[in-house]
Short mmCIF file of C-alpha atoms and ligand atoms in Angstrom, two decimals:
data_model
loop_
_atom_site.label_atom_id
_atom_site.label_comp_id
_atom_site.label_asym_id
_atom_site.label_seq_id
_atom_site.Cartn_x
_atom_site.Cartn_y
_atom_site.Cartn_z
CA UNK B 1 64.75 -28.19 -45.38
CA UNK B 2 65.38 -26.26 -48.76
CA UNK B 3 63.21 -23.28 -49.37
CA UNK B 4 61.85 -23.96 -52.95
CA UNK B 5 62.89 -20.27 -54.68
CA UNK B 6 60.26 -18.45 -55.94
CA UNK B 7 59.97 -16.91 -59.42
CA UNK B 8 59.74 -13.57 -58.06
CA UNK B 9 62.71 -13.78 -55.72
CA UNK B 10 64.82 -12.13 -57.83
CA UNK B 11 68.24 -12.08 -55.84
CA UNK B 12 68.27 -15.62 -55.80
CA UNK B 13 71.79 -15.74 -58.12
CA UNK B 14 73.29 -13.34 -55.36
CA UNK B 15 73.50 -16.30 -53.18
CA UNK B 16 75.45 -18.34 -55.64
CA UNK B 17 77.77 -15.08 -56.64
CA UNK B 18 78.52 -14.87 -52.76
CA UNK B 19 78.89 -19.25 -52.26
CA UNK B 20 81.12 -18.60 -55.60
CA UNK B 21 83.30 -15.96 -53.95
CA UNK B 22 84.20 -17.64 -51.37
CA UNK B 23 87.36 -18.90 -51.85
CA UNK B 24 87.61 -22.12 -50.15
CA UNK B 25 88.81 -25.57 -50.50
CA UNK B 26 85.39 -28.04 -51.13
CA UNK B 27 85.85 -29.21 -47.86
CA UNK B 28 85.12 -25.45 -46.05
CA UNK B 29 82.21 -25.54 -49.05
CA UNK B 30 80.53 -28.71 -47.45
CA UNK B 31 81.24 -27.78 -43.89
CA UNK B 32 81.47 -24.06 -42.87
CA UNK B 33 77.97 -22.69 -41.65
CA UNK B 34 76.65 -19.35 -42.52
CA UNK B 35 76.69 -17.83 -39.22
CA UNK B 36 80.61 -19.15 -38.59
CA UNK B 37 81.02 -16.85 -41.48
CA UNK B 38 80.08 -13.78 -39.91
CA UNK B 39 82.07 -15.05 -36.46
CA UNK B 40 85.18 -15.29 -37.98
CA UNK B 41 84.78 -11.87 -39.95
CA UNK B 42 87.34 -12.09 -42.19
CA UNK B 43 88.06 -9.79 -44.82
CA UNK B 44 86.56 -11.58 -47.63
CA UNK B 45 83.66 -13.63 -45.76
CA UNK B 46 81.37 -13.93 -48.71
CA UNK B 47 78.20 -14.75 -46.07
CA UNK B 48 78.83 -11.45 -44.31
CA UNK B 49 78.25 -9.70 -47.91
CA UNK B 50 75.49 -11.33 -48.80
CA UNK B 51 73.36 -11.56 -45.20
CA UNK B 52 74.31 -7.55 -44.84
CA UNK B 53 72.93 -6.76 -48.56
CA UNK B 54 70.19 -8.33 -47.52
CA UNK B 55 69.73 -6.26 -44.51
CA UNK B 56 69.98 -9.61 -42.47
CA UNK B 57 68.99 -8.99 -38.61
CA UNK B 58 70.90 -11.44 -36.14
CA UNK B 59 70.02 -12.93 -33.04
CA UNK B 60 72.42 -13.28 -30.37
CA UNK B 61 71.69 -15.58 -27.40
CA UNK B 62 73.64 -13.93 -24.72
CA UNK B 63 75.84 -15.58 -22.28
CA UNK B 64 73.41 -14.13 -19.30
CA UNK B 65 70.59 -15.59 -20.88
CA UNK B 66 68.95 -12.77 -22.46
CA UNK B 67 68.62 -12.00 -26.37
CA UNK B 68 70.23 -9.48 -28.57
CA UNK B 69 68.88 -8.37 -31.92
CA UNK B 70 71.88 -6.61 -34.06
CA UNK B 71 71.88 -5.75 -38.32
CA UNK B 72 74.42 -8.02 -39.90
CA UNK B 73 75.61 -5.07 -41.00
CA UNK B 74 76.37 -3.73 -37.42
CA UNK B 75 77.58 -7.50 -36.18
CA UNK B 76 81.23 -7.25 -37.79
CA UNK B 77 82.81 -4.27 -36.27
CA UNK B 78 86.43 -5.18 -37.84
CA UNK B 79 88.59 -7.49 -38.89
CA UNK B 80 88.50 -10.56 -36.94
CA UNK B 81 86.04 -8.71 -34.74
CA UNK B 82 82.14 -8.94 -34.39
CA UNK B 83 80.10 -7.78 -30.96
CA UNK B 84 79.88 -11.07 -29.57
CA UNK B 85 80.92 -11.42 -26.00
CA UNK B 86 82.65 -14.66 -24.72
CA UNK B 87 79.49 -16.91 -24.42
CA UNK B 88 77.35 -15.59 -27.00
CA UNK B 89 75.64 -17.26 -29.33
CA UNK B 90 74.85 -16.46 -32.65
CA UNK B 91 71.15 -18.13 -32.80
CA UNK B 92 70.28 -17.15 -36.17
CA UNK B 93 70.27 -14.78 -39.29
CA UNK B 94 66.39 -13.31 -40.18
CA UNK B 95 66.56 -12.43 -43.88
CA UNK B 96 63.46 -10.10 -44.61
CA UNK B 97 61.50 -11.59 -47.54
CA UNK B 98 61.06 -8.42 -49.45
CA UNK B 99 64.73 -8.11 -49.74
CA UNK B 100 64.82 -11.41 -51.96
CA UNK B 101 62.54 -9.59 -53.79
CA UNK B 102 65.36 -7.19 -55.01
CA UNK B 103 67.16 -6.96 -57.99
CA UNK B 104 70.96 -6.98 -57.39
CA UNK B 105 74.46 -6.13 -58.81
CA UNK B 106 77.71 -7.74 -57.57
CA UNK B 107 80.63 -6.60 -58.09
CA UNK B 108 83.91 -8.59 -56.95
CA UNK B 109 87.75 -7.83 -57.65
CA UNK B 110 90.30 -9.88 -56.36
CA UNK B 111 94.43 -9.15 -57.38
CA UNK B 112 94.08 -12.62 -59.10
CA UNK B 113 91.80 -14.37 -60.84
CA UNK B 114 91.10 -16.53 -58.30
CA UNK B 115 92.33 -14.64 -55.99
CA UNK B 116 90.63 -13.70 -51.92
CA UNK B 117 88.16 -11.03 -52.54
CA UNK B 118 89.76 -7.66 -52.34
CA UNK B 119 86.76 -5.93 -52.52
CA UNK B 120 82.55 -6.89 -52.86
CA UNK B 121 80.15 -4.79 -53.74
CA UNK B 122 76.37 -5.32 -53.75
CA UNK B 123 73.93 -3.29 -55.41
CA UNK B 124 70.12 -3.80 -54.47
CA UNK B 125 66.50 -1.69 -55.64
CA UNK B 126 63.88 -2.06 -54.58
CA UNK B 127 60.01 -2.13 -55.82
CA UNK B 128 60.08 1.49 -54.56
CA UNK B 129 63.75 2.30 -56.76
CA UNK B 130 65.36 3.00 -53.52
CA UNK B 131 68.69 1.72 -53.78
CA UNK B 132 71.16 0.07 -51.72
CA UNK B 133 74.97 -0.38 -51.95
CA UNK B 134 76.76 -2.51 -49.07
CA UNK B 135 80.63 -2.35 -49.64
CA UNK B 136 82.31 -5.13 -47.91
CA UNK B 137 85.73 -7.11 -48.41
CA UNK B 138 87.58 -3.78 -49.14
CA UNK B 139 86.50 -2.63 -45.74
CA UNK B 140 86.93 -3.96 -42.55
CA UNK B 141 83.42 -3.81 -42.20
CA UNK B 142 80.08 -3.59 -43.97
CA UNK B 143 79.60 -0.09 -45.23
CA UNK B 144 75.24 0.63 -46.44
CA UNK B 145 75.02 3.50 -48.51
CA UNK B 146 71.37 4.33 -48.96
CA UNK B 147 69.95 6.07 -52.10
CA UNK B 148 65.94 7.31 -52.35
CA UNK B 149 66.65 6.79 -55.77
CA UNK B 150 68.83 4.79 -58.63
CA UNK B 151 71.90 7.20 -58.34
CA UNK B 152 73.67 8.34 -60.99
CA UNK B 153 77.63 7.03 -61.42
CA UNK B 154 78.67 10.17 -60.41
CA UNK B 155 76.93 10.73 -56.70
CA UNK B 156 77.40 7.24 -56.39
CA UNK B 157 81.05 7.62 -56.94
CA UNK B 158 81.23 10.99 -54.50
CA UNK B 159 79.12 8.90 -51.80
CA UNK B 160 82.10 5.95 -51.98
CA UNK B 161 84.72 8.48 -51.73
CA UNK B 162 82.76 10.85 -49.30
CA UNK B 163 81.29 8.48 -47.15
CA UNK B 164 84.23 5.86 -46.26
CA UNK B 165 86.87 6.88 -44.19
CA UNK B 166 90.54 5.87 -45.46
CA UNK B 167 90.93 3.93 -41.99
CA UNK B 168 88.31 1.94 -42.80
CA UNK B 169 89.77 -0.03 -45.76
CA UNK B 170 91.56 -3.09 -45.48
CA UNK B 171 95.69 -2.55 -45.90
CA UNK B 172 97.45 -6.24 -46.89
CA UNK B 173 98.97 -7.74 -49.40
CA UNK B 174 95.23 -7.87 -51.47
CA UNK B 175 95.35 -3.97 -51.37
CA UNK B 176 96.30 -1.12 -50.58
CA UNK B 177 93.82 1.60 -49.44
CA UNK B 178 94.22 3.67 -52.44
CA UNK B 179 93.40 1.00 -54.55
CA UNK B 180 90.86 -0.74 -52.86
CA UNK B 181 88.80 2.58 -52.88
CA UNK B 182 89.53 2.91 -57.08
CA UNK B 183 88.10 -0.23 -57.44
CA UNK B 184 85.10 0.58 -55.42
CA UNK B 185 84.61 3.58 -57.10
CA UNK B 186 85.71 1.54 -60.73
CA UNK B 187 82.47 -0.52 -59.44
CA UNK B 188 80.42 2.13 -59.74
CA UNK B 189 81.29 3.25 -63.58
CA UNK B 190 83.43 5.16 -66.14
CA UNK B 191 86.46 7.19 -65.21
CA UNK B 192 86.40 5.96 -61.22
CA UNK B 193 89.57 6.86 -61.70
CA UNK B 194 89.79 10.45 -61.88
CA UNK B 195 86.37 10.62 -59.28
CA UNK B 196 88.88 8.56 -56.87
CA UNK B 197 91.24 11.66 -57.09
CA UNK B 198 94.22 9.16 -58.22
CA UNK B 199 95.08 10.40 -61.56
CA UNK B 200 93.39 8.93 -64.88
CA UNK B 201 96.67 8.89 -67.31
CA UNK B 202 99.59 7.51 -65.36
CA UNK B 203 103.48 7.57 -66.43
CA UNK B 204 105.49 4.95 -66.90
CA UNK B 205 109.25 4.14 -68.01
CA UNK B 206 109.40 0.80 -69.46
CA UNK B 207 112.92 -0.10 -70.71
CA UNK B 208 114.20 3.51 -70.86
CA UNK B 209 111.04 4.68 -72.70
CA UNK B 210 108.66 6.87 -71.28
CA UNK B 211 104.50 5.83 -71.42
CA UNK B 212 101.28 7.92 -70.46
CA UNK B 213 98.97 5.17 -70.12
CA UNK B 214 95.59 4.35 -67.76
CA UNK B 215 95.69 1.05 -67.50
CA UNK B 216 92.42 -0.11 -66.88
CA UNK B 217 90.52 -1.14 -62.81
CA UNK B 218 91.67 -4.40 -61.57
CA UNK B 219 94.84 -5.07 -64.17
CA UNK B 220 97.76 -6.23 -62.98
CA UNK B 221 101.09 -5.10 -64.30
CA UNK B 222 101.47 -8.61 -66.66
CA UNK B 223 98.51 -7.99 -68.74
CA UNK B 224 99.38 -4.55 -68.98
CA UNK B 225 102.85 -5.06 -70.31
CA UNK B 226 102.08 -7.25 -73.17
CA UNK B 227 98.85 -5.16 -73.92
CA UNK B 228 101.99 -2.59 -74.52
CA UNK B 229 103.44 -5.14 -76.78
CA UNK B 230 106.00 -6.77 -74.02
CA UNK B 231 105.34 -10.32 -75.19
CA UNK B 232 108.57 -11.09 -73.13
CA UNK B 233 106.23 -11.16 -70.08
CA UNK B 234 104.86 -14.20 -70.04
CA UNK B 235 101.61 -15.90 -68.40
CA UNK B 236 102.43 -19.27 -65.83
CA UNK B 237 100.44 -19.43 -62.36
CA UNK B 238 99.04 -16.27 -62.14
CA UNK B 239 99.18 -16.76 -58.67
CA UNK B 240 102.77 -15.72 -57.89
CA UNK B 241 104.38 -18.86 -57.61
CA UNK B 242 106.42 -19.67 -60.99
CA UNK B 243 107.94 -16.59 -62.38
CA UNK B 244 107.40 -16.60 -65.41
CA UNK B 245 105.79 -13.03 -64.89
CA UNK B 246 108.78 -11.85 -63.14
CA UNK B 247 109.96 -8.04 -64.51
CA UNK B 248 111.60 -5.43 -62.35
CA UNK B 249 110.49 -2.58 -60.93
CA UNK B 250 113.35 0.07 -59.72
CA UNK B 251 115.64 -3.02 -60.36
CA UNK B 252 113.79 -5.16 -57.60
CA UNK B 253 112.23 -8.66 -59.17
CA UNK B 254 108.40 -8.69 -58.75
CA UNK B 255 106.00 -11.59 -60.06
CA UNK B 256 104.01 -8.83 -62.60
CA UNK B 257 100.88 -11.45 -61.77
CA UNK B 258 100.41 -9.82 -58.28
CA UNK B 259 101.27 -6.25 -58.89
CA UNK B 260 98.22 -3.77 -59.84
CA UNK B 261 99.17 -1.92 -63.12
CA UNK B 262 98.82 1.13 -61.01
CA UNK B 263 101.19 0.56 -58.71
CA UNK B 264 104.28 0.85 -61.38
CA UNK B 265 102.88 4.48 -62.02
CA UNK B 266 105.81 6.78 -61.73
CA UNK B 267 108.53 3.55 -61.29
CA UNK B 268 110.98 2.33 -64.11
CA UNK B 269 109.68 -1.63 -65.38
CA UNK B 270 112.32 -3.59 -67.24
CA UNK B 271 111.09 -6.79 -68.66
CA UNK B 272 113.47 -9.11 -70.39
CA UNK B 273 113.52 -7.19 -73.80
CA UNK B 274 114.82 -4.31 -71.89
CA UNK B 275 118.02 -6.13 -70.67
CA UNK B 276 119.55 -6.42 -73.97
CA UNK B 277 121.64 -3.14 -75.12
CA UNK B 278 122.90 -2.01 -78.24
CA UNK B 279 121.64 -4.59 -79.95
CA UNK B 280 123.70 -7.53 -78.03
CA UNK B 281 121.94 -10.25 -75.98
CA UNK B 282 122.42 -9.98 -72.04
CA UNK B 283 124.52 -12.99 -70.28
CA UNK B 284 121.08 -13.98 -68.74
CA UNK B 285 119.27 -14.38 -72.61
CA UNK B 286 121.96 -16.12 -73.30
CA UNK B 287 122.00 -18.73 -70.83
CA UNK B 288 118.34 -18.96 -71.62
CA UNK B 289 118.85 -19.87 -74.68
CA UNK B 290 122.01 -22.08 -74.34
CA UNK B 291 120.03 -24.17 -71.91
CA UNK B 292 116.94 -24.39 -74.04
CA UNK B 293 114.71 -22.81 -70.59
CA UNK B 294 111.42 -22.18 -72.28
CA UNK B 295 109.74 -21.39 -68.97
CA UNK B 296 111.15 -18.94 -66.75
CA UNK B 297 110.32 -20.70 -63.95
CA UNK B 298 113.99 -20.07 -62.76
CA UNK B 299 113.34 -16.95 -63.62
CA UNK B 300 113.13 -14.92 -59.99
CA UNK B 301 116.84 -16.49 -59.66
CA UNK B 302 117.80 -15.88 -62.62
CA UNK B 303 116.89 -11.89 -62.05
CA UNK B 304 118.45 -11.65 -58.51
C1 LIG R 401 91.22 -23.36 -47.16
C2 LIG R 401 90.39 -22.33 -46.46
C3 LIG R 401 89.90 -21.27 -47.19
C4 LIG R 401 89.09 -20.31 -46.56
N1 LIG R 401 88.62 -19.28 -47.32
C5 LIG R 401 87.84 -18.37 -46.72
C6 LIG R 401 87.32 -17.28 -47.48
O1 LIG R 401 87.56 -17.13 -48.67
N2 LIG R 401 86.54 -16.37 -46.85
C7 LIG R 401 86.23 -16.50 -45.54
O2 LIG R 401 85.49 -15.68 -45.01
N3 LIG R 401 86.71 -17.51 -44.77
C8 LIG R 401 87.51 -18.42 -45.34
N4 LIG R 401 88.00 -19.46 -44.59
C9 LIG R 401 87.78 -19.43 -43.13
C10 LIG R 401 86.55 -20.21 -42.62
O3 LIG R 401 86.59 -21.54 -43.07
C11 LIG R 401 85.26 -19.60 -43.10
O4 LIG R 401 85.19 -18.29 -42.66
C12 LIG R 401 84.01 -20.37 -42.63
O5 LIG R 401 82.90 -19.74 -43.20
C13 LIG R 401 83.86 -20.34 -41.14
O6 LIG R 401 82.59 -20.97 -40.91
P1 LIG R 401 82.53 -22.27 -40.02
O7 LIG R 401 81.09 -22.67 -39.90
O8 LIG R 401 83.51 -23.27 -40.50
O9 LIG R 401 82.99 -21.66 -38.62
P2 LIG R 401 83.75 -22.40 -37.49
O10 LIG R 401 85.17 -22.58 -37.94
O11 LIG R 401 82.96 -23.53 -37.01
O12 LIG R 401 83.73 -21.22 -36.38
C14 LIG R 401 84.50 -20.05 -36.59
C15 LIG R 401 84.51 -19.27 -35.29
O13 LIG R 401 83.21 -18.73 -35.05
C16 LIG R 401 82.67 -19.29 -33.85
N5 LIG R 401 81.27 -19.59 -34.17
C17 LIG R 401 80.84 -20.35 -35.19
N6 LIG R 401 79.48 -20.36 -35.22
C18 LIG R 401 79.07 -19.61 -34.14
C19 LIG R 401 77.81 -19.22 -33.61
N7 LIG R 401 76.66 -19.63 -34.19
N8 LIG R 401 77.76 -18.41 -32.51
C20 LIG R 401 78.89 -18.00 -31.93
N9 LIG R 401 80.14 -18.30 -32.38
C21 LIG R 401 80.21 -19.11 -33.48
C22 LIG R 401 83.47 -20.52 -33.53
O14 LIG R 401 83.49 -20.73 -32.13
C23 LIG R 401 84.83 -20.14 -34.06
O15 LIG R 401 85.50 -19.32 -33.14
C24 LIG R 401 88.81 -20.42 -45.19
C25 LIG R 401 89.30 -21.50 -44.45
C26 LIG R 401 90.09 -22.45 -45.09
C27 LIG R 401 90.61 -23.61 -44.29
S1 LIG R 402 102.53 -15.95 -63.69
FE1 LIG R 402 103.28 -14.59 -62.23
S2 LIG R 402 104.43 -15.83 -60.91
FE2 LIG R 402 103.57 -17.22 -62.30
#
């Protein structure tokens, strides 16, 4: 039975952030269950964010009959792990009322736009101002940073960097460490980058030329380029599949979609207006052009 929400339950649009981050076909929308959420404890389980911010308690019906209570935040212990026991049951999720109560922040990056959660952050106060920030997604489990008080950036920052452990952040193909903790930190305010110790202006060569740039939390190397007036790098899928992106870094063809800005720091980027010289065309423009290809869809061939 729906719970009519209550003008003073003022997290309420955290649950539809957290349904909305959860990037699943409508079929796992109509079907998957709350507490299978937290079982599978996967990287980006949306539920697990929300039910931890909320300082959801679970009970566990265990397999010798007795009963278990645990903190969501203390029921996923990694990824693909939670402290179930073959023959547990997860019986149900207790959200305290007061914590409904709550204001809230969310804060979600993903490598694309529609892209698995790479990190989730959620910010809650209190009626007393004490604050609460549960990092999940980037981790491989729920991190609760507690704060007397609403913290400034900067100790909120230092608490992210302090607090987490390297080993504790996810390592795959949505992020790497290093850049899963910026954008936790980039969550948190200005300059994240220099507080998360990885350099604010980066260096780039792009065609030969040589650029000091910070590209800004979250942007991958596509937007970047044309923000530097590359127009030659141009928008398809955005998810990696057409090529259209496609630039290379060190001479290797990446989809510039799926690639963090950040990551080309120090590298040499050639995008197709860097493979002309003196002035001529390159064989590949050429046959661009002689075949009338106005999407480089063939492009990743066309580089290798
Ligand atoms: C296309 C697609 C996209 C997806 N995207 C995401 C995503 O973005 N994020 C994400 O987190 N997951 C994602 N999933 C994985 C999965 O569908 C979700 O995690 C979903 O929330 C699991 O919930 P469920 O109720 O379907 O669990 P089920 O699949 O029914 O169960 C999952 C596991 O938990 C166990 N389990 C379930 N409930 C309980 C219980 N009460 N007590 C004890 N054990 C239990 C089951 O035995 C099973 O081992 C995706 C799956 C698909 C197919
Ligand atoms: S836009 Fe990058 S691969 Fe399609």
């Amino acid at each position: 039975m729906p719970l009519p929400a209550q003008p003073e339950w003022l997290a309420g649009p955290l649950i539809n952030q957290c349904c909305r981050a959860f990037l699943a076909s409508f079929k796992i929308w109509k079907t998957a269950t709350v507490g299978g959420n937290l079982c599978m404890a996967l990287p980006a389980g949306p539920m697990i964010s929300l039910t931890s911010a909320f300082g959801g308690i679970c009970t566990i019906w265990k397999a010798d009959g007795s009963e278990q209570k645990v903190k969501v935040a203390d029921f996923v212990i990694g990824d693909q792990r939670n402290v179930l026991a073959p023959g547990d049951l997860l019986r149900q999720i207790e959200i305290p009322l007061e914590a409904l109560k709550r204001r809230t922040a969310f804060r979600q990056t993903s490598l694309a736009p529609v892209g698995r959660s790479a990190a989730l952050l959620i910010g809650s106060i209190d009626g007393g101002g004490a604050v609460t920030l549960t990092v999940t997604a980037s981790t491989t489990r729920p991190v609760q940073l507690s704060f007397a008080r609403n913290p400034e950036g900067k100790e909120l920052r230092e608490a992210l960097l302090h607090h987490i452990p390297d080993g504790l952040y996810h390592d795959d193909l949505h992020g790497k460490p290093a850049w899963r903790k910026q954008h936790d930190a980039a969550s948190c305010g200005r300059n994240s980058r220099r507080a998360a110790g990885l350099g604010a202006i980066m260096s780039f060569e792009i065609n030969g030329k040589a650029f000091s740039e910070s590209p800004h939390a979250g942007q991958c190397l596509r937007t970047f380029l044309r923000e530097l007036g590359f127009f030659g790098v141009k928008k398809g899928c955005d998810a990696g599949d057409c090529g259209a992106c496609t630039v290379l870094i060190d001479g290797e063809p990446v989809h510039s979609c799926l690639i963090p800005a950040f990551r080309a720091d120090g590298h040499a980027v050639t995008t197709i207006e860097g493979l002309a010289s003196d002035g001529g065309i390159h064989p590949m423009q050429q046959a661009f052009s002689t075949r009338r290809r106005f999407n480089a869809a063939s492009a990743p061939r066309a580089w290798s």
